[in-house]
């Protein structure tokens, strides 16, 4: 790592014109795309293709099958698995057996995969982060450069509470290592403030989000709990291009983090122990902080920048 670390946060995807030029992008979609991606590689998956929509996913699936592959097709539209998909976008539905039957997957989601492809268009390296692998992602990002951009997927081009919270966790980790010896945009300061004032119950804080309420309503409460297992994984998913030029995620580092919590691996299945019950405390935030990015502070992406 060279130079003074600098962090900028974009609160939602879909605003490519405001993306700053950075050394590396960290993309977050806690509920649920990047949590599912992290889980895929925790269970031994080797490749995952993120695409923008179900039609693109089905086209790519057909192409991969013609090349002799048998990918898993997974994802969602408005939280629900599209017709013809093998799985939805639930991390708890993935298990060791499913992943071992498919060495790769094709994934389409409403926000998360869109955000990954948006960051990829910058030409800078792109990492997929969740609450599960927050520290591992920061470790790897700092090896790629000192100017880090965090792109929160958000929801329908608007900020999501849980994504900003995760961004704050990553920034807080850097703060603990560097003290105040790094630069933050105003949006990064807001994310850090949210994380530092969340209270002791992470799950309760995440459940304040509108997206969490929606997922509970449609029956995915277990996904929310799973996504709140904090810093238990060292998996680092990173974007590459395959031989045909398709964007693909591969894990460049890591596994489950044994020193963070007691983890138990079973030969025919991989399950995580229930997280320790945190102390409860009131969360001083009752509604999402509003933020307006000043477009004069940003520079356009250099499209010619080579991925490392």
mmCIF file of C-alpha atoms in Angstrom:
data_model
loop_
_atom_site.group_PDB
_atom_site.id
_atom_site.type_symbol
_atom_site.label_atom_id
_atom_site.label_comp_id
_atom_site.label_asym_id
_atom_site.label_seq_id
_atom_site.Cartn_x
_atom_site.Cartn_y
_atom_site.Cartn_z
ATOM 1 C CA UNK A 1 0.000 0.000 0.000
ATOM 2 C CA UNK A 2 1.351 3.413 -0.950
ATOM 3 C CA UNK A 3 0.209 6.896 0.022
ATOM 4 C CA UNK A 4 -2.322 8.032 2.596
ATOM 5 C CA UNK A 5 -5.433 5.806 2.517
ATOM 6 C CA UNK A 6 -8.540 7.485 1.133
ATOM 7 C CA UNK A 7 -12.112 6.168 1.183
ATOM 8 C CA UNK A 8 -15.187 7.342 -0.699
ATOM 9 C CA UNK A 9 -18.671 5.819 -0.459
ATOM 10 C CA UNK A 10 -21.429 5.881 -3.055
ATOM 11 C CA UNK A 11 -24.782 5.124 -1.432
ATOM 12 C CA UNK A 12 -26.532 3.429 -4.367
ATOM 13 C CA UNK A 13 -25.769 2.062 -7.815
ATOM 14 C CA UNK A 14 -27.332 3.440 -10.978
ATOM 15 C CA UNK A 15 -25.415 6.720 -10.937
ATOM 16 C CA UNK A 16 -22.341 5.865 -12.992
ATOM 17 C CA UNK A 17 -21.685 9.502 -13.867
ATOM 18 C CA UNK A 18 -20.854 10.215 -10.215
ATOM 19 C CA UNK A 19 -18.417 7.367 -9.683
ATOM 20 C CA UNK A 20 -15.010 8.738 -8.668
ATOM 21 C CA UNK A 21 -11.737 7.381 -10.018
ATOM 22 C CA UNK A 22 -10.339 4.947 -7.430
ATOM 23 C CA UNK A 23 -7.712 2.221 -7.179
ATOM 24 C CA UNK A 24 -10.220 -0.472 -6.213
ATOM 25 C CA UNK A 25 -13.978 -0.814 -5.789
ATOM 26 C CA UNK A 26 -15.674 -2.668 -2.956
ATOM 27 C CA UNK A 27 -19.286 -3.529 -3.829
ATOM 28 C CA UNK A 28 -21.814 -4.235 -1.063
ATOM 29 C CA UNK A 29 -25.292 -5.789 -1.167
ATOM 30 C CA UNK A 30 -25.835 -7.227 2.311
ATOM 31 C CA UNK A 31 -29.436 -8.290 1.590
ATOM 32 C CA UNK A 32 -28.574 -10.374 -0.248
ATOM 33 C CA UNK A 33 -26.383 -10.685 -3.325
ATOM 34 C CA UNK A 34 -22.889 -10.236 -1.905
ATOM 35 C CA UNK A 35 -23.797 -12.364 1.114
ATOM 36 C CA UNK A 36 -24.831 -15.163 -1.269
ATOM 37 C CA UNK A 37 -21.647 -14.658 -3.309
ATOM 38 C CA UNK A 38 -19.526 -14.904 -0.161
ATOM 39 C CA UNK A 39 -21.366 -18.058 0.864
ATOM 40 C CA UNK A 40 -20.910 -19.599 -2.588
ATOM 41 C CA UNK A 41 -17.138 -19.431 -2.266
ATOM 42 C CA UNK A 42 -17.174 -20.444 1.408
ATOM 43 C CA UNK A 43 -18.805 -23.696 0.322
ATOM 44 C CA UNK A 44 -16.180 -24.363 -2.332
ATOM 45 C CA UNK A 45 -17.653 -22.747 -5.432
ATOM 46 C CA UNK A 46 -15.004 -21.801 -7.991
ATOM 47 C CA UNK A 47 -16.710 -19.415 -10.428
ATOM 48 C CA UNK A 48 -19.766 -17.169 -10.448
ATOM 49 C CA UNK A 49 -20.993 -15.045 -13.361
ATOM 50 C CA UNK A 50 -22.924 -11.892 -12.328
ATOM 51 C CA UNK A 51 -25.356 -10.608 -14.969
ATOM 52 C CA UNK A 52 -27.828 -7.728 -15.137
ATOM 53 C CA UNK A 53 -31.146 -9.508 -15.647
ATOM 54 C CA UNK A 54 -32.800 -12.931 -15.991
ATOM 55 C CA UNK A 55 -32.777 -12.853 -19.808
ATOM 56 C CA UNK A 56 -29.013 -12.282 -19.873
ATOM 57 C CA UNK A 57 -28.634 -15.040 -17.291
ATOM 58 C CA UNK A 58 -30.508 -17.572 -19.403
ATOM 59 C CA UNK A 59 -28.530 -16.645 -22.524
ATOM 60 C CA UNK A 60 -25.237 -17.056 -20.703
ATOM 61 C CA UNK A 61 -26.425 -20.336 -19.184
ATOM 62 C CA UNK A 62 -27.166 -21.708 -22.650
ATOM 63 C CA UNK A 63 -23.753 -20.591 -23.899
ATOM 64 C CA UNK A 64 -21.952 -22.210 -20.969
ATOM 65 C CA UNK A 65 -23.867 -25.454 -21.455
ATOM 66 C CA UNK A 66 -22.793 -25.518 -25.098
ATOM 67 C CA UNK A 67 -19.221 -25.320 -23.835
ATOM 68 C CA UNK A 68 -19.793 -28.388 -21.654
ATOM 69 C CA UNK A 69 -20.451 -26.660 -18.343
ATOM 70 C CA UNK A 70 -23.409 -27.246 -16.002
ATOM 71 C CA UNK A 71 -23.828 -24.018 -14.014
ATOM 72 C CA UNK A 72 -26.318 -23.334 -11.264
ATOM 73 C CA UNK A 73 -28.794 -20.600 -12.222
ATOM 74 C CA UNK A 74 -29.740 -18.437 -9.258
ATOM 75 C CA UNK A 75 -31.042 -14.982 -8.433
ATOM 76 C CA UNK A 76 -34.159 -12.911 -7.936
ATOM 77 C CA UNK A 77 -36.422 -10.183 -9.249
ATOM 78 C CA UNK A 78 -37.960 -8.159 -6.448
ATOM 79 C CA UNK A 79 -36.900 -10.847 -3.970
ATOM 80 C CA UNK A 80 -38.496 -13.779 -5.792
ATOM 81 C CA UNK A 81 -36.722 -16.441 -7.922
ATOM 82 C CA UNK A 82 -37.488 -15.916 -11.639
ATOM 83 C CA UNK A 83 -39.221 -18.684 -13.535
ATOM 84 C CA UNK A 84 -36.810 -21.401 -14.623
ATOM 85 C CA UNK A 85 -34.105 -20.575 -12.039
ATOM 86 C CA UNK A 86 -32.623 -23.343 -9.892
ATOM 87 C CA UNK A 87 -32.403 -21.199 -6.774
ATOM 88 C CA UNK A 88 -33.366 -17.767 -5.578
ATOM 89 C CA UNK A 89 -31.096 -15.332 -3.780
ATOM 90 C CA UNK A 90 -31.077 -16.962 -0.353
ATOM 91 C CA UNK A 91 -27.737 -17.793 1.296
ATOM 92 C CA UNK A 92 -29.359 -20.380 3.579
ATOM 93 C CA UNK A 93 -30.620 -22.343 0.565
ATOM 94 C CA UNK A 94 -27.058 -22.932 -0.589
ATOM 95 C CA UNK A 95 -25.370 -25.989 0.869
ATOM 96 C CA UNK A 96 -22.259 -28.044 0.302
ATOM 97 C CA UNK A 97 -24.021 -30.651 -1.855
ATOM 98 C CA UNK A 98 -25.503 -28.087 -4.243
ATOM 99 C CA UNK A 99 -22.180 -26.309 -4.702
ATOM 100 C CA UNK A 100 -20.261 -29.557 -5.261
ATOM 101 C CA UNK A 101 -22.684 -30.488 -8.046
ATOM 102 C CA UNK A 102 -21.998 -27.232 -9.898
ATOM 103 C CA UNK A 103 -18.477 -25.843 -10.206
ATOM 104 C CA UNK A 104 -19.866 -22.498 -11.376
ATOM 105 C CA UNK A 105 -23.032 -20.417 -11.145
ATOM 106 C CA UNK A 106 -24.819 -17.692 -13.095
ATOM 107 C CA UNK A 107 -26.451 -15.041 -10.929
ATOM 108 C CA UNK A 108 -28.888 -12.220 -11.674
ATOM 109 C CA UNK A 109 -30.286 -9.914 -8.981
ATOM 110 C CA UNK A 110 -32.207 -6.664 -8.925
ATOM 111 C CA UNK A 111 -29.407 -4.582 -7.423
ATOM 112 C CA UNK A 112 -26.268 -6.482 -6.393
ATOM 113 C CA UNK A 113 -25.120 -7.911 -9.719
ATOM 114 C CA UNK A 114 -26.006 -4.607 -11.401
ATOM 115 C CA UNK A 115 -23.734 -2.784 -8.954
ATOM 116 C CA UNK A 116 -20.876 -5.235 -9.579
ATOM 117 C CA UNK A 117 -21.074 -4.674 -13.328
ATOM 118 C CA UNK A 118 -21.324 -0.917 -12.854
ATOM 119 C CA UNK A 119 -18.120 -0.915 -10.802
ATOM 120 C CA UNK A 120 -16.473 -3.264 -13.328
ATOM 121 C CA UNK A 121 -17.073 -0.755 -16.121
ATOM 122 C CA UNK A 122 -14.601 1.601 -14.415
ATOM 123 C CA UNK A 123 -11.673 -0.656 -15.256
ATOM 124 C CA UNK A 124 -10.535 -0.762 -11.620
ATOM 125 C CA UNK A 125 -10.378 -4.015 -9.627
ATOM 126 C CA UNK A 126 -13.704 -4.963 -8.015
ATOM 127 C CA UNK A 127 -14.264 -6.942 -4.794
ATOM 128 C CA UNK A 128 -17.585 -8.226 -3.402
ATOM 129 C CA UNK A 129 -18.101 -7.500 0.302
ATOM 130 C CA UNK A 130 -20.653 -8.430 2.932
ATOM 131 C CA UNK A 131 -20.766 -8.218 6.702
ATOM 132 C CA UNK A 132 -19.386 -11.777 6.749
ATOM 133 C CA UNK A 133 -16.069 -10.925 5.061
ATOM 134 C CA UNK A 134 -15.677 -7.190 5.768
ATOM 135 C CA UNK A 135 -12.158 -7.280 7.266
ATOM 136 C CA UNK A 136 -10.790 -9.724 4.700
ATOM 137 C CA UNK A 137 -12.033 -7.492 1.883
ATOM 138 C CA UNK A 138 -10.329 -4.459 3.406
ATOM 139 C CA UNK A 139 -7.053 -6.390 3.772
ATOM 140 C CA UNK A 140 -7.078 -7.280 0.090
ATOM 141 C CA UNK A 141 -8.247 -3.858 -1.076
ATOM 142 C CA UNK A 142 -5.344 -2.154 0.673
ATOM 143 C CA UNK A 143 -2.938 -4.373 -1.239
ATOM 144 C CA UNK A 144 -4.448 -3.079 -4.492
ATOM 145 C CA UNK A 145 -4.177 0.628 -3.745
ATOM 146 C CA UNK A 146 -4.670 3.418 -1.242
ATOM 147 C CA UNK A 147 -7.752 5.063 -2.778
ATOM 148 C CA UNK A 148 -10.723 2.800 -2.049
ATOM 149 C CA UNK A 149 -14.222 3.289 -3.382
ATOM 150 C CA UNK A 150 -17.179 1.569 -1.729
ATOM 151 C CA UNK A 151 -20.264 1.171 -3.917
ATOM 152 C CA UNK A 152 -23.397 0.291 -1.966
ATOM 153 C CA UNK A 153 -25.890 -1.466 -4.206
ATOM 154 C CA UNK A 154 -28.855 0.192 -2.569
ATOM 155 C CA UNK A 155 -32.364 -0.537 -3.738
ATOM 156 C CA UNK A 156 -33.974 0.911 -6.845
ATOM 157 C CA UNK A 157 -31.208 3.533 -7.091
ATOM 158 C CA UNK A 158 -31.804 4.665 -3.510
ATOM 159 C CA UNK A 159 -29.674 4.087 -0.387
ATOM 160 C CA UNK A 160 -30.123 0.994 1.779
ATOM 161 C CA UNK A 161 -29.526 1.158 5.519
ATOM 162 C CA UNK A 162 -27.768 -2.209 5.751
ATOM 163 C CA UNK A 163 -25.356 -1.506 2.868
ATOM 164 C CA UNK A 164 -24.271 1.808 4.381
ATOM 165 C CA UNK A 165 -23.889 0.046 7.729
ATOM 166 C CA UNK A 166 -21.537 -2.496 6.146
ATOM 167 C CA UNK A 167 -19.557 0.289 4.485
ATOM 168 C CA UNK A 168 -19.184 1.815 7.940
ATOM 169 C CA UNK A 169 -17.878 -1.481 9.314
ATOM 170 C CA UNK A 170 -15.151 -1.550 6.659
ATOM 171 C CA UNK A 171 -14.219 2.075 7.328
ATOM 172 C CA UNK A 172 -14.176 1.453 11.085
ATOM 173 C CA UNK A 173 -11.757 -1.427 10.546
ATOM 174 C CA UNK A 174 -9.428 0.924 8.666
ATOM 175 C CA UNK A 175 -9.889 3.531 11.384
ATOM 176 C CA UNK A 176 -8.824 1.011 14.044
ATOM 177 C CA UNK A 177 -5.639 0.278 12.104
ATOM 178 C CA UNK A 178 -4.744 3.795 10.981
ATOM 179 C CA UNK A 179 -6.200 6.013 13.687
ATOM 180 C CA UNK A 180 -7.333 9.179 11.948
ATOM 181 C CA UNK A 181 -4.477 9.042 9.453
ATOM 182 C CA UNK A 182 -6.616 8.617 6.340
ATOM 183 C CA UNK A 183 -9.006 10.675 4.226
ATOM 184 C CA UNK A 184 -12.781 10.223 4.154
ATOM 185 C CA UNK A 185 -15.454 11.753 1.959
ATOM 186 C CA UNK A 186 -18.533 13.096 3.712
ATOM 187 C CA UNK A 187 -20.459 9.997 2.658
ATOM 188 C CA UNK A 188 -17.760 7.812 4.238
ATOM 189 C CA UNK A 189 -18.092 9.778 7.482
ATOM 190 C CA UNK A 190 -21.859 9.190 7.476
ATOM 191 C CA UNK A 191 -21.329 5.435 6.975
ATOM 192 C CA UNK A 192 -18.798 5.343 9.809
ATOM 193 C CA UNK A 193 -21.145 7.274 12.095
ATOM 194 C CA UNK A 194 -23.957 4.804 11.412
ATOM 195 C CA UNK A 195 -21.712 1.832 12.252
ATOM 196 C CA UNK A 196 -20.333 3.422 15.417
ATOM 197 C CA UNK A 197 -23.807 4.290 16.735
ATOM 198 C CA UNK A 198 -25.612 1.102 15.749
ATOM 199 C CA UNK A 199 -25.906 -0.238 19.301
ATOM 200 C CA UNK A 200 -24.703 -3.651 20.403
ATOM 201 C CA UNK A 201 -27.317 -5.682 18.531
ATOM 202 C CA UNK A 202 -26.306 -5.819 14.869
ATOM 203 C CA UNK A 203 -29.308 -7.904 13.830
ATOM 204 C CA UNK A 204 -31.755 -5.471 15.442
ATOM 205 C CA UNK A 205 -30.048 -2.609 13.653
ATOM 206 C CA UNK A 206 -30.189 -4.323 10.247
ATOM 207 C CA UNK A 207 -33.857 -5.123 10.796
ATOM 208 C CA UNK A 208 -34.577 -1.395 10.884
ATOM 209 C CA UNK A 209 -34.050 -1.306 7.129
ATOM 210 C CA UNK A 210 -36.914 -1.239 4.688
ATOM 211 C CA UNK A 211 -35.426 -4.105 2.683
ATOM 212 C CA UNK A 212 -35.182 -6.292 5.795
ATOM 213 C CA UNK A 213 -38.856 -5.623 6.531
ATOM 214 C CA UNK A 214 -39.709 -6.621 2.967
ATOM 215 C CA UNK A 215 -37.708 -9.851 3.200
ATOM 216 C CA UNK A 216 -39.365 -10.729 6.507
ATOM 217 C CA UNK A 217 -42.739 -10.152 4.914
ATOM 218 C CA UNK A 218 -42.028 -12.598 2.068
ATOM 219 C CA UNK A 219 -40.564 -15.242 4.381
ATOM 220 C CA UNK A 220 -36.795 -14.718 4.316
ATOM 221 C CA UNK A 221 -36.153 -13.823 7.944
ATOM 222 C CA UNK A 222 -33.414 -16.483 8.195
ATOM 223 C CA UNK A 223 -31.512 -14.749 5.403
ATOM 224 C CA UNK A 224 -31.347 -11.574 7.473
ATOM 225 C CA UNK A 225 -29.935 -13.449 10.454
ATOM 226 C CA UNK A 226 -27.389 -15.193 8.249
ATOM 227 C CA UNK A 227 -26.246 -11.924 6.692
ATOM 228 C CA UNK A 228 -25.541 -10.494 10.157
ATOM 229 C CA UNK A 229 -22.827 -13.043 11.036
ATOM 230 C CA UNK A 230 -20.085 -10.460 11.225
ATOM 231 C CA UNK A 231 -16.493 -11.009 10.122
ATOM 232 C CA UNK A 232 -16.461 -14.805 10.145
ATOM 233 C CA UNK A 233 -15.126 -15.343 6.626
ATOM 234 C CA UNK A 234 -11.838 -14.615 4.852
ATOM 235 C CA UNK A 235 -13.261 -15.254 1.378
ATOM 236 C CA UNK A 236 -12.410 -12.476 -1.099
ATOM 237 C CA UNK A 237 -14.472 -12.628 -4.324
ATOM 238 C CA UNK A 238 -12.946 -10.571 -7.148
ATOM 239 C CA UNK A 239 -14.067 -9.807 -10.701
ATOM 240 C CA UNK A 240 -12.153 -11.082 -13.718
ATOM 241 C CA UNK A 241 -12.908 -11.686 -17.405
ATOM 242 C CA UNK A 242 -13.114 -15.221 -18.771
ATOM 243 C CA UNK A 243 -11.730 -16.305 -22.154
ATOM 244 C CA UNK A 244 -14.873 -15.094 -23.942
ATOM 245 C CA UNK A 245 -14.837 -11.714 -22.202
ATOM 246 C CA UNK A 246 -17.643 -12.428 -19.743
ATOM 247 C CA UNK A 247 -17.359 -10.899 -16.282
ATOM 248 C CA UNK A 248 -16.721 -13.602 -13.687
ATOM 249 C CA UNK A 249 -16.128 -13.740 -9.937
ATOM 250 C CA UNK A 250 -13.421 -15.937 -8.453
ATOM 251 C CA UNK A 251 -12.191 -16.120 -4.876
ATOM 252 C CA UNK A 252 -8.629 -14.832 -4.674
ATOM 253 C CA UNK A 253 -8.143 -15.536 -0.982
ATOM 254 C CA UNK A 254 -9.633 -17.009 2.092
ATOM 255 C CA UNK A 255 -11.926 -19.457 3.782
ATOM 256 C CA UNK A 256 -14.068 -19.415 6.882
ATOM 257 C CA UNK A 257 -12.312 -17.417 9.583
ATOM 258 C CA UNK A 258 -11.676 -19.951 12.412
ATOM 259 C CA UNK A 259 -10.304 -17.428 14.867
ATOM 260 C CA UNK A 260 -13.353 -15.149 14.704
ATOM 261 C CA UNK A 261 -15.893 -17.696 15.998
ATOM 262 C CA UNK A 262 -16.066 -21.389 16.677
ATOM 263 C CA UNK A 263 -16.881 -23.001 13.305
ATOM 264 C CA UNK A 264 -17.647 -26.641 12.674
ATOM 265 C CA UNK A 265 -17.092 -28.286 9.286
ATOM 266 C CA UNK A 266 -18.936 -31.505 8.491
ATOM 267 C CA UNK A 267 -17.705 -33.704 5.614
ATOM 268 C CA UNK A 268 -20.987 -33.858 3.718
ATOM 269 C CA UNK A 269 -22.253 -30.407 4.701
ATOM 270 C CA UNK A 270 -20.878 -27.113 5.951
ATOM 271 C CA UNK A 271 -22.803 -25.294 8.630
ATOM 272 C CA UNK A 272 -22.002 -22.349 10.840
ATOM 273 C CA UNK A 273 -22.722 -22.310 14.549
ATOM 274 C CA UNK A 274 -25.275 -19.805 15.723
ATOM 275 C CA UNK A 275 -23.620 -16.441 16.501
ATOM 276 C CA UNK A 276 -23.194 -15.434 20.109
ATOM 277 C CA UNK A 277 -26.156 -13.489 21.447
ATOM 278 C CA UNK A 278 -25.041 -9.859 21.604
ATOM 279 C CA UNK A 279 -25.899 -7.477 24.381
ATOM 280 C CA UNK A 280 -28.943 -5.447 23.543
ATOM 281 C CA UNK A 281 -28.832 -1.695 23.462
ATOM 282 C CA UNK A 282 -30.977 0.993 21.954
ATOM 283 C CA UNK A 283 -30.029 2.245 18.506
ATOM 284 C CA UNK A 284 -30.047 6.051 18.402
ATOM 285 C CA UNK A 285 -30.844 6.044 14.695
ATOM 286 C CA UNK A 286 -34.564 5.886 13.931
ATOM 287 C CA UNK A 287 -34.431 6.694 10.254
ATOM 288 C CA UNK A 288 -31.874 6.659 7.459
ATOM 289 C CA UNK A 289 -29.602 9.691 7.236
ATOM 290 C CA UNK A 290 -30.195 11.697 4.106
ATOM 291 C CA UNK A 291 -27.238 12.615 1.981
ATOM 292 C CA UNK A 292 -26.784 14.547 -1.239
ATOM 293 C CA UNK A 293 -23.535 13.969 -3.089
ATOM 294 C CA UNK A 294 -21.937 17.104 -4.530
ATOM 295 C CA UNK A 295 -21.153 16.134 -8.147
ATOM 296 C CA UNK A 296 -18.393 18.759 -8.349
ATOM 297 C CA UNK A 297 -16.293 16.641 -5.982
ATOM 298 C CA UNK A 298 -16.089 13.693 -8.336
ATOM 299 C CA UNK A 299 -14.087 12.872 -11.433
ATOM 300 C CA UNK A 300 -15.151 10.684 -14.304
ATOM 301 C CA UNK A 301 -13.751 7.183 -14.473
ATOM 302 C CA UNK A 302 -10.742 6.561 -16.690
ATOM 303 C CA UNK A 303 -12.144 3.771 -18.857
ATOM 304 C CA UNK A 304 -8.713 2.786 -20.107
ATOM 305 C CA UNK A 305 -7.403 1.863 -16.665
ATOM 306 C CA UNK A 306 -6.232 -1.751 -16.674
ATOM 307 C CA UNK A 307 -7.449 -4.198 -14.073
ATOM 308 C CA UNK A 308 -4.628 -5.549 -11.996
#
